[in-house]
Amino acid sequence: MKDARPCSIADTLALVGEKYSLLVLREVSLGATRFDQLVRNIGAPRDVLTARLKRLVDAGVLKKVEYSDRPKRYEYRPTEAGLELVPVLWTLMAWGDRHLHADGDRPMVIEHICGHELVPQVVCAECGNEVQHGDLSAHPQAPGWTVTGPAAA
Amino acid sequence: MKDARPCSIADTLALVGEKYSLLVLREVSLGATRFDQLVRNIGAPRDVLTARLKRLVDAGVLKKVEYSDRPKRYEYRPTEAGLELVPVLWTLMAWGDRHLHADGDRPMVIEHICGHELVPQVVCAECGNEVQHGDLSAHPQAPGWTVTGPAAA
DNA sequence: TGAGCGAGTTCGTTCTTCGAACTCACTGAG
DNA sequence: CTCAGTGAGTTCGAAGAACGAACTCGCTCA
């Protein structure tokens, strides 16, 4: 990572891309907000989880909310910024369902309020069309980039 | 990760969630497909990159394409499955631009074919509405899940 | 009085990562 | 022909992170 390109993808992954971080977000977004629930549901070592939670709180992705005075107890809830990251999880889930559980035995199904099973799709907010790889062009704003142009499959 | 919940998010992250893997996908999707380009642009140690590339090829996210016989040289290109993962990158980038570069000095801008700057949005493929956290409900299909229901901010 | 719980902390071992140096198969210049 | 250079890795020792079991601390309830 020494002399890497400046990049918001890399910056975001530096925050939430460590092992377990996105699984923490999955859990808190589903309502499992307490330390021992997270340990159980994610299967992470307690000390690692402690470190991840601290990082996510410091970054403003999670916030600690006191749910008991005496003894002081806190639960972890997603912030607005954290919730904005949740769609990434559904997109990853859909990819995993498609490519890693092609047999159809998906571990979980998400239902959208419209009544259908959620199939997340990434669209351009401006024109509403699905984002296709070939429809994009990169415009570096910072030094360090020499883009060859999107590659074909 | 011992006794974790069965989950396509976790499964997907086990494949592409290791350090550098998604940055490899960023590079190859932008056309930097060769080993030394990846080393330079990502800043990863060469041996780690070797391991990541092998994993991504084995998983069917990348494929090796020979571009020179004598000496044998291969480049790494995204497969169809790999390209399906790319929208995740733009979503992460947008989050980073919004929350980590709030001052506006974004390292890169992506332009959509519609002429506007790309602002990716995750929608329900069925009804076309933006996916809001509160509009979803989880339906576990496998044992190991006890969902409390979506949490509020 | 004493078991139990939630939320961590501690600690020794094991697994990864790091980065510099090295290898191997060539190519192209002198 | 020789020799510097290049691309794509491999090797290796040191440093750092993850693992998991055990322990602590504050408190509650029987």
PDB file of N, CA and C in Angstrom, chain B residues 31-93:
ATOM      1  N   GLY B  31      -8.197  -1.411 -16.927  1.00  0.00           N
ATOM      2  CA  GLY B  31      -7.276  -1.731 -17.994  1.00  0.00           C
ATOM      3  C   GLY B  31      -5.841  -2.003 -17.582  1.00  0.00           C
ATOM      4  N   ALA B  32      -5.550  -1.904 -16.294  1.00  0.00           N
ATOM      5  CA  ALA B  32      -4.202  -2.250 -15.831  1.00  0.00           C
ATOM      6  C   ALA B  32      -4.210  -3.726 -15.459  1.00  0.00           C
ATOM      7  N   THR B  33      -3.794  -4.547 -16.413  1.00  0.00           N
ATOM      8  CA  THR B  33      -4.031  -5.978 -16.274  1.00  0.00           C
ATOM      9  C   THR B  33      -2.762  -6.785 -16.005  1.00  0.00           C
ATOM     10  N   ARG B  34      -1.611  -6.113 -15.957  1.00  0.00           N
ATOM     11  CA  ARG B  34      -0.363  -6.873 -15.826  1.00  0.00           C
ATOM     12  C   ARG B  34       0.245  -6.756 -14.436  1.00  0.00           C
ATOM     13  N   PHE B  35       0.997  -7.806 -14.117  1.00  0.00           N
ATOM     14  CA  PHE B  35       1.527  -7.944 -12.765  1.00  0.00           C
ATOM     15  C   PHE B  35       2.231  -6.686 -12.272  1.00  0.00           C
ATOM     16  N   ASP B  36       3.160  -6.193 -13.028  1.00  0.00           N
ATOM     17  CA  ASP B  36       3.931  -5.048 -12.540  1.00  0.00           C
ATOM     18  C   ASP B  36       3.102  -3.769 -12.448  1.00  0.00           C
ATOM     19  N   GLN B  37       2.125  -3.636 -13.320  1.00  0.00           N
ATOM     20  CA  GLN B  37       1.205  -2.503 -13.201  1.00  0.00           C
ATOM     21  C   GLN B  37       0.419  -2.602 -11.904  1.00  0.00           C
ATOM     22  N   LEU B  38      -0.014  -3.811 -11.597  1.00  0.00           N
ATOM     23  CA  LEU B  38      -0.796  -4.003 -10.374  1.00  0.00           C
ATOM     24  C   LEU B  38       0.054  -3.698  -9.157  1.00  0.00           C
ATOM     25  N   VAL B  39       1.286  -4.185  -9.159  1.00  0.00           N
ATOM     26  CA  VAL B  39       2.189  -3.896  -8.041  1.00  0.00           C
ATOM     27  C   VAL B  39       2.325  -2.388  -7.861  1.00  0.00           C
ATOM     28  N   ARG B  40       2.569  -1.698  -8.948  1.00  0.00           N
ATOM     29  CA  ARG B  40       2.779  -0.255  -8.866  1.00  0.00           C
ATOM     30  C   ARG B  40       1.532   0.492  -8.422  1.00  0.00           C
ATOM     31  N   ASN B  41       0.414   0.190  -9.074  1.00  0.00           N
ATOM     32  CA  ASN B  41      -0.791   0.980  -8.830  1.00  0.00           C
ATOM     33  C   ASN B  41      -1.452   0.696  -7.487  1.00  0.00           C
ATOM     34  N   ILE B  42      -1.294  -0.524  -7.017  1.00  0.00           N
ATOM     35  CA  ILE B  42      -1.935  -0.895  -5.764  1.00  0.00           C
ATOM     36  C   ILE B  42      -0.978  -0.712  -4.592  1.00  0.00           C
ATOM     37  N   GLY B  43       0.315  -0.937  -4.851  1.00  0.00           N
ATOM     38  CA  GLY B  43       1.288  -0.822  -3.768  1.00  0.00           C
ATOM     39  C   GLY B  43       1.317  -2.038  -2.866  1.00  0.00           C
ATOM     40  N   ALA B  44       0.935  -3.175  -3.398  1.00  0.00           N
ATOM     41  CA  ALA B  44       0.938  -4.404  -2.606  1.00  0.00           C
ATOM     42  C   ALA B  44       2.273  -5.124  -2.745  1.00  0.00           C
ATOM     43  N   PRO B  45       2.692  -5.840  -1.712  1.00  0.00           N
ATOM     44  CA  PRO B  45       3.869  -6.700  -1.837  1.00  0.00           C
ATOM     45  C   PRO B  45       3.639  -7.727  -2.935  1.00  0.00           C
ATOM     46  N   ARG B  46       4.696  -8.050  -3.641  1.00  0.00           N
ATOM     47  CA  ARG B  46       4.553  -8.921  -4.806  1.00  0.00           C
ATOM     48  C   ARG B  46       4.055 -10.310  -4.440  1.00  0.00           C
ATOM     49  N   ASP B  47       4.521 -10.843  -3.341  1.00  0.00           N
ATOM     50  CA  ASP B  47       4.082 -12.198  -2.984  1.00  0.00           C
ATOM     51  C   ASP B  47       2.606 -12.216  -2.580  1.00  0.00           C
ATOM     52  N   VAL B  48       2.167 -11.168  -1.910  1.00  0.00           N
ATOM     53  CA  VAL B  48       0.749 -11.090  -1.533  1.00  0.00           C
ATOM     54  C   VAL B  48      -0.103 -10.975  -2.775  1.00  0.00           C
ATOM     55  N   LEU B  49       0.347 -10.146  -3.696  1.00  0.00           N
ATOM     56  CA  LEU B  49      -0.403  -9.984  -4.936  1.00  0.00           C
ATOM     57  C   LEU B  49      -0.488 -11.311  -5.687  1.00  0.00           C
ATOM     58  N   THR B  50       0.600 -12.043  -5.737  1.00  0.00           N
ATOM     59  CA  THR B  50       0.593 -13.366  -6.374  1.00  0.00           C
ATOM     60  C   THR B  50      -0.489 -14.246  -5.763  1.00  0.00           C
ATOM     61  N   ALA B  51      -0.560 -14.254  -4.448  1.00  0.00           N
ATOM     62  CA  ALA B  51      -1.559 -15.080  -3.765  1.00  0.00           C
ATOM     63  C   ALA B  51      -2.977 -14.613  -4.086  1.00  0.00           C
ATOM     64  N   ARG B  52      -3.193 -13.304  -4.084  1.00  0.00           N
ATOM     65  CA  ARG B  52      -4.528 -12.770  -4.372  1.00  0.00           C
ATOM     66  C   ARG B  52      -4.968 -13.108  -5.784  1.00  0.00           C
ATOM     67  N   LEU B  53      -4.050 -12.939  -6.729  1.00  0.00           N
ATOM     68  CA  LEU B  53      -4.386 -13.215  -8.117  1.00  0.00           C
ATOM     69  C   LEU B  53      -4.770 -14.682  -8.293  1.00  0.00           C
ATOM     70  N   LYS B  54      -4.009 -15.544  -7.663  1.00  0.00           N
ATOM     71  CA  LYS B  54      -4.314 -16.972  -7.764  1.00  0.00           C
ATOM     72  C   LYS B  54      -5.715 -17.252  -7.226  1.00  0.00           C
ATOM     73  N   ARG B  55      -6.015 -16.657  -6.090  1.00  0.00           N
ATOM     74  CA  ARG B  55      -7.325 -16.870  -5.472  1.00  0.00           C
ATOM     75  C   ARG B  55      -8.459 -16.352  -6.364  1.00  0.00           C
ATOM     76  N   LEU B  56      -8.249 -15.186  -6.932  1.00  0.00           N
ATOM     77  CA  LEU B  56      -9.294 -14.592  -7.770  1.00  0.00           C
ATOM     78  C   LEU B  56      -9.480 -15.372  -9.067  1.00  0.00           C
ATOM     79  N   VAL B  57      -8.391 -15.892  -9.600  1.00  0.00           N
ATOM     80  CA  VAL B  57      -8.501 -16.715 -10.809  1.00  0.00           C
ATOM     81  C   VAL B  57      -9.222 -18.017 -10.467  1.00  0.00           C
ATOM     82  N   ASP B  58      -8.817 -18.657  -9.366  1.00  0.00           N
ATOM     83  CA  ASP B  58      -9.467 -19.911  -8.960  1.00  0.00           C
ATOM     84  C   ASP B  58     -10.959 -19.706  -8.716  1.00  0.00           C
ATOM     85  N   ALA B  59     -11.315 -18.530  -8.221  1.00  0.00           N
ATOM     86  CA  ALA B  59     -12.718 -18.259  -7.904  1.00  0.00           C
ATOM     87  C   ALA B  59     -13.517 -17.853  -9.137  1.00  0.00           C
ATOM     88  N   GLY B  60     -12.837 -17.642 -10.246  1.00  0.00           N
ATOM     89  CA  GLY B  60     -13.554 -17.256 -11.454  1.00  0.00           C
ATOM     90  C   GLY B  60     -13.884 -15.781 -11.540  1.00  0.00           C
ATOM     91  N   VAL B  61     -13.183 -14.974 -10.789  1.00  0.00           N
ATOM     92  CA  VAL B  61     -13.398 -13.523 -10.849  1.00  0.00           C
ATOM     93  C   VAL B  61     -12.477 -12.915 -11.905  1.00  0.00           C
ATOM     94  N   LEU B  62     -11.289 -13.481 -12.017  1.00  0.00           N
ATOM     95  CA  LEU B  62     -10.348 -13.070 -13.056  1.00  0.00           C
ATOM     96  C   LEU B  62      -9.992 -14.281 -13.904  1.00  0.00           C
ATOM     97  N   LYS B  63      -9.473 -13.995 -15.089  1.00  0.00           N
ATOM     98  CA  LYS B  63      -8.922 -15.079 -15.905  1.00  0.00           C
ATOM     99  C   LYS B  63      -7.570 -14.632 -16.444  1.00  0.00           C
ATOM    100  N   LYS B  64      -6.690 -15.616 -16.587  1.00  0.00           N
ATOM    101  CA  LYS B  64      -5.374 -15.340 -17.147  1.00  0.00           C
ATOM    102  C   LYS B  64      -5.458 -15.430 -18.658  1.00  0.00           C
ATOM    103  N   VAL B  65      -4.913 -14.430 -19.326  1.00  0.00           N
ATOM    104  CA  VAL B  65      -4.914 -14.428 -20.780  1.00  0.00           C
ATOM    105  C   VAL B  65      -3.467 -14.278 -21.240  1.00  0.00           C
ATOM    106  N   GLU B  66      -3.018 -15.192 -22.066  1.00  0.00           N
ATOM    107  CA  GLU B  66      -1.649 -15.124 -22.562  1.00  0.00           C
ATOM    108  C   GLU B  66      -1.523 -13.959 -23.535  1.00  0.00           C
ATOM    109  N   TYR B  67      -0.524 -13.137 -23.327  1.00  0.00           N
ATOM    110  CA  TYR B  67      -0.328 -12.040 -24.275  1.00  0.00           C
ATOM    111  C   TYR B  67       1.055 -12.117 -24.900  1.00  0.00           C
ATOM    112  N   SER B  68       1.824 -13.110 -24.481  1.00  0.00           N
ATOM    113  CA  SER B  68       3.114 -13.344 -25.117  1.00  0.00           C
ATOM    114  C   SER B  68       3.577 -14.761 -24.852  1.00  0.00           C
ATOM    115  N   ASP B  69       3.926 -15.400 -25.924  1.00  0.00           N
ATOM    116  CA  ASP B  69       4.535 -16.702 -25.915  1.00  0.00           C
ATOM    117  C   ASP B  69       6.032 -16.332 -25.935  1.00  0.00           C
ATOM    118  N   ARG B  70       6.889 -17.103 -25.227  1.00  0.00           N
ATOM    119  CA  ARG B  70       8.328 -16.878 -25.401  1.00  0.00           C
ATOM    120  C   ARG B  70       8.746 -15.446 -25.163  1.00  0.00           C
ATOM    121  N   PRO B  71       8.939 -14.949 -23.967  1.00  0.00           N
ATOM    122  CA  PRO B  71       8.601 -15.708 -22.764  1.00  0.00           C
ATOM    123  C   PRO B  71       7.104 -15.704 -22.519  1.00  0.00           C
ATOM    124  N   LYS B  72       6.606 -16.771 -21.925  1.00  0.00           N
ATOM    125  CA  LYS B  72       5.187 -16.869 -21.594  1.00  0.00           C
ATOM    126  C   LYS B  72       4.831 -15.720 -20.652  1.00  0.00           C
ATOM    127  N   ARG B  73       3.850 -14.967 -21.056  1.00  0.00           N
ATOM    128  CA  ARG B  73       3.385 -13.859 -20.220  1.00  0.00           C
ATOM    129  C   ARG B  73       1.871 -13.852 -20.227  1.00  0.00           C
ATOM    130  N   TYR B  74       1.318 -13.610 -19.055  1.00  0.00           N
ATOM    131  CA  TYR B  74      -0.138 -13.601 -18.939  1.00  0.00           C
ATOM    132  C   TYR B  74      -0.592 -12.272 -18.364  1.00  0.00           C
ATOM    133  N   GLU B  75      -1.769 -11.851 -18.768  1.00  0.00           N
ATOM    134  CA  GLU B  75      -2.370 -10.715 -18.094  1.00  0.00           C
ATOM    135  C   GLU B  75      -3.659 -11.184 -17.450  1.00  0.00           C
ATOM    136  N   TYR B  76      -4.152 -10.378 -16.537  1.00  0.00           N
ATOM    137  CA  TYR B  76      -5.321 -10.757 -15.757  1.00  0.00           C
ATOM    138  C   TYR B  76      -6.497  -9.898 -16.192  1.00  0.00           C
ATOM    139  N   ARG B  77      -7.556 -10.555 -16.604  1.00  0.00           N
ATOM    140  CA  ARG B  77      -8.737  -9.830 -17.054  1.00  0.00           C
ATOM    141  C   ARG B  77      -9.947 -10.259 -16.238  1.00  0.00           C
ATOM    142  N   PRO B  78     -10.873  -9.340 -16.057  1.00  0.00           N
ATOM    143  CA  PRO B  78     -12.077  -9.720 -15.318  1.00  0.00           C
ATOM    144  C   PRO B  78     -12.929 -10.676 -16.139  1.00  0.00           C
ATOM    145  N   THR B  79     -13.535 -11.650 -15.481  1.00  0.00           N
ATOM    146  CA  THR B  79     -14.528 -12.506 -16.130  1.00  0.00           C
ATOM    147  C   THR B  79     -15.871 -11.780 -16.059  1.00  0.00           C
ATOM    148  N   GLU B  80     -16.904 -12.416 -16.589  1.00  0.00           N
ATOM    149  CA  GLU B  80     -18.263 -11.880 -16.461  1.00  0.00           C
ATOM    150  C   GLU B  80     -18.604 -11.693 -14.977  1.00  0.00           C
ATOM    151  N   ALA B  81     -18.303 -12.723 -14.192  1.00  0.00           N
ATOM    152  CA  ALA B  81     -18.593 -12.649 -12.754  1.00  0.00           C
ATOM    153  C   ALA B  81     -17.832 -11.494 -12.114  1.00  0.00           C
ATOM    154  N   GLY B  82     -16.588 -11.301 -12.533  1.00  0.00           N
ATOM    155  CA  GLY B  82     -15.807 -10.199 -12.001  1.00  0.00           C
ATOM    156  C   GLY B  82     -16.422  -8.855 -12.333  1.00  0.00           C
ATOM    157  N   LEU B  83     -16.871  -8.709 -13.565  1.00  0.00           N
ATOM    158  CA  LEU B  83     -17.486  -7.441 -13.961  1.00  0.00           C
ATOM    159  C   LEU B  83     -18.768  -7.160 -13.177  1.00  0.00           C
ATOM    160  N   GLU B  84     -19.456  -8.233 -12.798  1.00  0.00           N
ATOM    161  CA  GLU B  84     -20.692  -8.044 -12.024  1.00  0.00           C
ATOM    162  C   GLU B  84     -20.399  -7.480 -10.634  1.00  0.00           C
ATOM    163  N   LEU B  85     -19.146  -7.606 -10.244  1.00  0.00           N
ATOM    164  CA  LEU B  85     -18.758  -7.117  -8.922  1.00  0.00           C
ATOM    165  C   LEU B  85     -18.320  -5.658  -8.967  1.00  0.00           C
ATOM    166  N   VAL B  86     -18.063  -5.160 -10.152  1.00  0.00           N
ATOM    167  CA  VAL B  86     -17.527  -3.812 -10.282  1.00  0.00           C
ATOM    168  C   VAL B  86     -18.452  -2.715  -9.742  1.00  0.00           C
ATOM    169  N   PRO B  87     -19.775  -2.832  -9.934  1.00  0.00           N
ATOM    170  CA  PRO B  87     -20.641  -1.790  -9.371  1.00  0.00           C
ATOM    171  C   PRO B  87     -20.429  -1.578  -7.880  1.00  0.00           C
ATOM    172  N   VAL B  88     -20.035  -2.625  -7.182  1.00  0.00           N
ATOM    173  CA  VAL B  88     -19.721  -2.477  -5.758  1.00  0.00           C
ATOM    174  C   VAL B  88     -18.616  -1.444  -5.569  1.00  0.00           C
ATOM    175  N   LEU B  89     -17.655  -1.464  -6.482  1.00  0.00           N
ATOM    176  CA  LEU B  89     -16.538  -0.522  -6.384  1.00  0.00           C
ATOM    177  C   LEU B  89     -17.016   0.912  -6.519  1.00  0.00           C
ATOM    178  N   TRP B  90     -17.918   1.153  -7.466  1.00  0.00           N
ATOM    179  CA  TRP B  90     -18.378   2.540  -7.655  1.00  0.00           C
ATOM    180  C   TRP B  90     -19.197   2.993  -6.458  1.00  0.00           C
ATOM    181  N   THR B  91     -19.913   2.057  -5.872  1.00  0.00           N
ATOM    182  CA  THR B  91     -20.690   2.405  -4.681  1.00  0.00           C
ATOM    183  C   THR B  91     -19.760   2.756  -3.521  1.00  0.00           C
ATOM    184  N   LEU B  92     -18.710   1.978  -3.377  1.00  0.00           N
ATOM    185  CA  LEU B  92     -17.720   2.279  -2.334  1.00  0.00           C
ATOM    186  C   LEU B  92     -17.038   3.617  -2.615  1.00  0.00           C
ATOM    187  N   MET B  93     -16.750   3.850  -3.877  1.00  0.00           N
ATOM    188  CA  MET B  93     -16.095   5.104  -4.241  1.00  0.00           C
ATOM    189  C   MET B  93     -16.982   6.298  -3.905  1.00  0.00           C
TER     190      MET B  93
END
